[in-house]
Amino acid sequence: MNRFESGKHFHKIRLISLPALAFILLLFLFLQGVDSVADTTLEKQAESLRTAVDRSIIQCYAVEGTYPPSLTYLEEHYGLTYDKDLFFIDYQVYGANIFPDVTILRK
């Protein structure tokens, strides 16, 4: 047996493992990017929902002269829709002429 053969075997393993490690690193970076885009999209959806709720509340006040008594009222009379599996809206009314407290949370 040649004394230099063991060095060649190690060199072959290194040649195979470097591309595999590079692939794993690139896959990890790709998945991190996808996760980041998904988080950004959810944040934009929450912002859009907040804007829609505020506009519906203001429209109700402008038309009826009082703030809506509940979130269900906005859904039924002003066409507010949202993904209830994705967001939770806490709607607290303090009076007919006081802007309601609205908190939007991701589930």
Tab-separated table of C-alpha atoms in Angstrom:
chain	number	residue	atom	x	y	z
A	1	MET	CA	0.000	0.000	0.000
A	2	ASN	CA	1.258	3.419	-0.878
A	3	ARG	CA	1.870	5.704	2.042
A	4	PHE	CA	0.326	8.684	0.182
A	5	GLU	CA	-3.055	7.070	-0.460
A	6	SER	CA	-4.567	8.093	2.886
A	7	GLY	CA	-3.968	11.760	2.021
A	8	LYS	CA	-5.856	11.336	-1.252
A	9	HIS	CA	-8.799	9.794	0.586
A	10	PHE	CA	-8.954	12.775	2.973
A	11	HIS	CA	-8.772	15.159	0.003
A	12	LYS	CA	-11.761	13.390	-1.654
A	13	ILE	CA	-13.850	13.697	1.519
A	14	ARG	CA	-13.032	17.389	1.760
A	15	LEU	CA	-13.994	17.950	-1.884
A	16	ILE	CA	-17.377	16.308	-1.272
A	17	SER	CA	-18.110	17.956	2.081
A	18	LEU	CA	-17.404	21.565	1.043
A	19	PRO	CA	-20.239	21.755	-1.533
A	20	ALA	CA	-22.588	20.018	0.911
A	21	LEU	CA	-21.787	22.574	3.618
A	22	ALA	CA	-22.192	25.424	1.128
A	23	PHE	CA	-25.590	24.032	0.090
A	24	ILE	CA	-26.731	23.763	3.708
A	25	LEU	CA	-25.596	27.341	4.380
A	26	LEU	CA	-27.409	28.671	1.295
A	27	LEU	CA	-30.553	26.732	2.223
A	28	PHE	CA	-30.467	28.212	5.734
A	29	LEU	CA	-30.051	31.756	4.369
A	30	PHE	CA	-32.910	31.215	1.901
A	31	LEU	CA	-35.249	29.990	4.641
A	32	GLN	CA	-34.316	32.972	6.826
A	33	GLY	CA	-35.188	35.288	3.932
A	34	VAL	CA	-38.556	33.616	3.380
A	35	ASP	CA	-39.341	33.896	7.092
A	36	SER	CA	-38.411	37.577	7.053
A	37	VAL	CA	-40.687	38.257	4.073
A	38	ALA	CA	-43.557	36.407	5.787
A	39	ASP	CA	-43.145	38.518	8.938
A	40	THR	CA	-43.075	41.724	6.901
A	41	THR	CA	-46.235	40.680	5.062
A	42	LEU	CA	-48.067	40.004	8.329
A	43	GLU	CA	-47.009	43.397	9.675
A	44	LYS	CA	-48.352	45.092	6.531
A	45	GLN	CA	-51.628	43.164	6.859
A	46	ALA	CA	-51.965	44.300	10.473
A	47	GLU	CA	-51.332	47.921	9.433
A	48	SER	CA	-53.910	47.648	6.665
A	49	LEU	CA	-56.445	46.130	9.056
A	50	ARG	CA	-55.830	48.929	11.563
A	51	THR	CA	-56.438	51.519	8.842
A	52	ALA	CA	-59.624	49.766	7.703
A	53	VAL	CA	-61.010	49.573	11.252
A	54	ASP	CA	-60.237	53.235	11.929
A	55	ARG	CA	-61.833	54.327	8.655
A	56	SER	CA	-64.950	52.272	9.368
A	57	ILE	CA	-65.248	53.798	12.845
A	58	ILE	CA	-64.842	57.318	11.482
A	59	GLN	CA	-67.317	56.676	8.656
A	60	CYS	CA	-69.876	55.375	11.146
A	61	TYR	CA	-69.418	58.478	13.312
A	62	ALA	CA	-69.765	60.768	10.289
A	63	VAL	CA	-72.936	59.068	9.059
A	64	GLU	CA	-74.698	58.248	12.334
A	65	GLY	CA	-73.268	60.777	14.799
A	66	THR	CA	-72.136	58.087	17.257
A	67	TYR	CA	-69.294	55.635	17.312
A	68	PRO	CA	-70.172	52.012	16.540
A	69	PRO	CA	-71.275	50.001	19.579
A	70	SER	CA	-69.310	46.881	18.605
A	71	LEU	CA	-66.982	45.351	16.068
A	72	THR	CA	-69.844	43.164	14.840
A	73	TYR	CA	-71.778	46.329	14.044
A	74	LEU	CA	-68.939	47.471	11.795
A	75	GLU	CA	-68.867	44.100	10.063
A	76	GLU	CA	-72.615	44.064	9.448
A	77	HIS	CA	-73.230	47.713	8.500
A	78	TYR	CA	-69.922	48.956	7.081
A	79	GLY	CA	-68.516	45.871	5.386
A	80	LEU	CA	-65.458	45.392	7.567
A	81	THR	CA	-63.885	41.983	6.897
A	82	TYR	CA	-60.676	40.428	8.147
A	83	ASP	CA	-59.083	37.026	8.660
A	84	LYS	CA	-60.286	35.959	12.097
A	85	ASP	CA	-57.894	33.002	12.089
A	86	LEU	CA	-54.953	35.379	11.725
A	87	PHE	CA	-55.939	38.410	13.814
A	88	PHE	CA	-57.776	39.139	17.042
A	89	ILE	CA	-59.374	42.560	17.471
A	90	ASP	CA	-60.128	43.815	20.977
A	91	TYR	CA	-62.800	46.518	20.650
A	92	GLN	CA	-63.617	48.485	23.802
A	93	VAL	CA	-66.376	51.109	23.793
A	94	TYR	CA	-66.332	53.833	26.475
A	95	GLY	CA	-69.257	55.917	25.255
A	96	ALA	CA	-71.240	56.936	22.204
A	97	ASN	CA	-69.100	60.044	21.634
A	98	ILE	CA	-65.693	58.703	22.684
A	99	PHE	CA	-63.450	57.024	20.096
A	100	PRO	CA	-63.329	53.302	20.942
A	101	ASP	CA	-60.092	51.638	21.993
A	102	VAL	CA	-59.018	49.158	19.301
A	103	THR	CA	-56.182	46.665	19.743
A	104	ILE	CA	-55.197	44.334	16.921
A	105	LEU	CA	-53.171	41.236	17.783
A	106	ARG	CA	-51.771	38.441	15.632
A	107	LYS	CA	-52.796	34.980	16.715
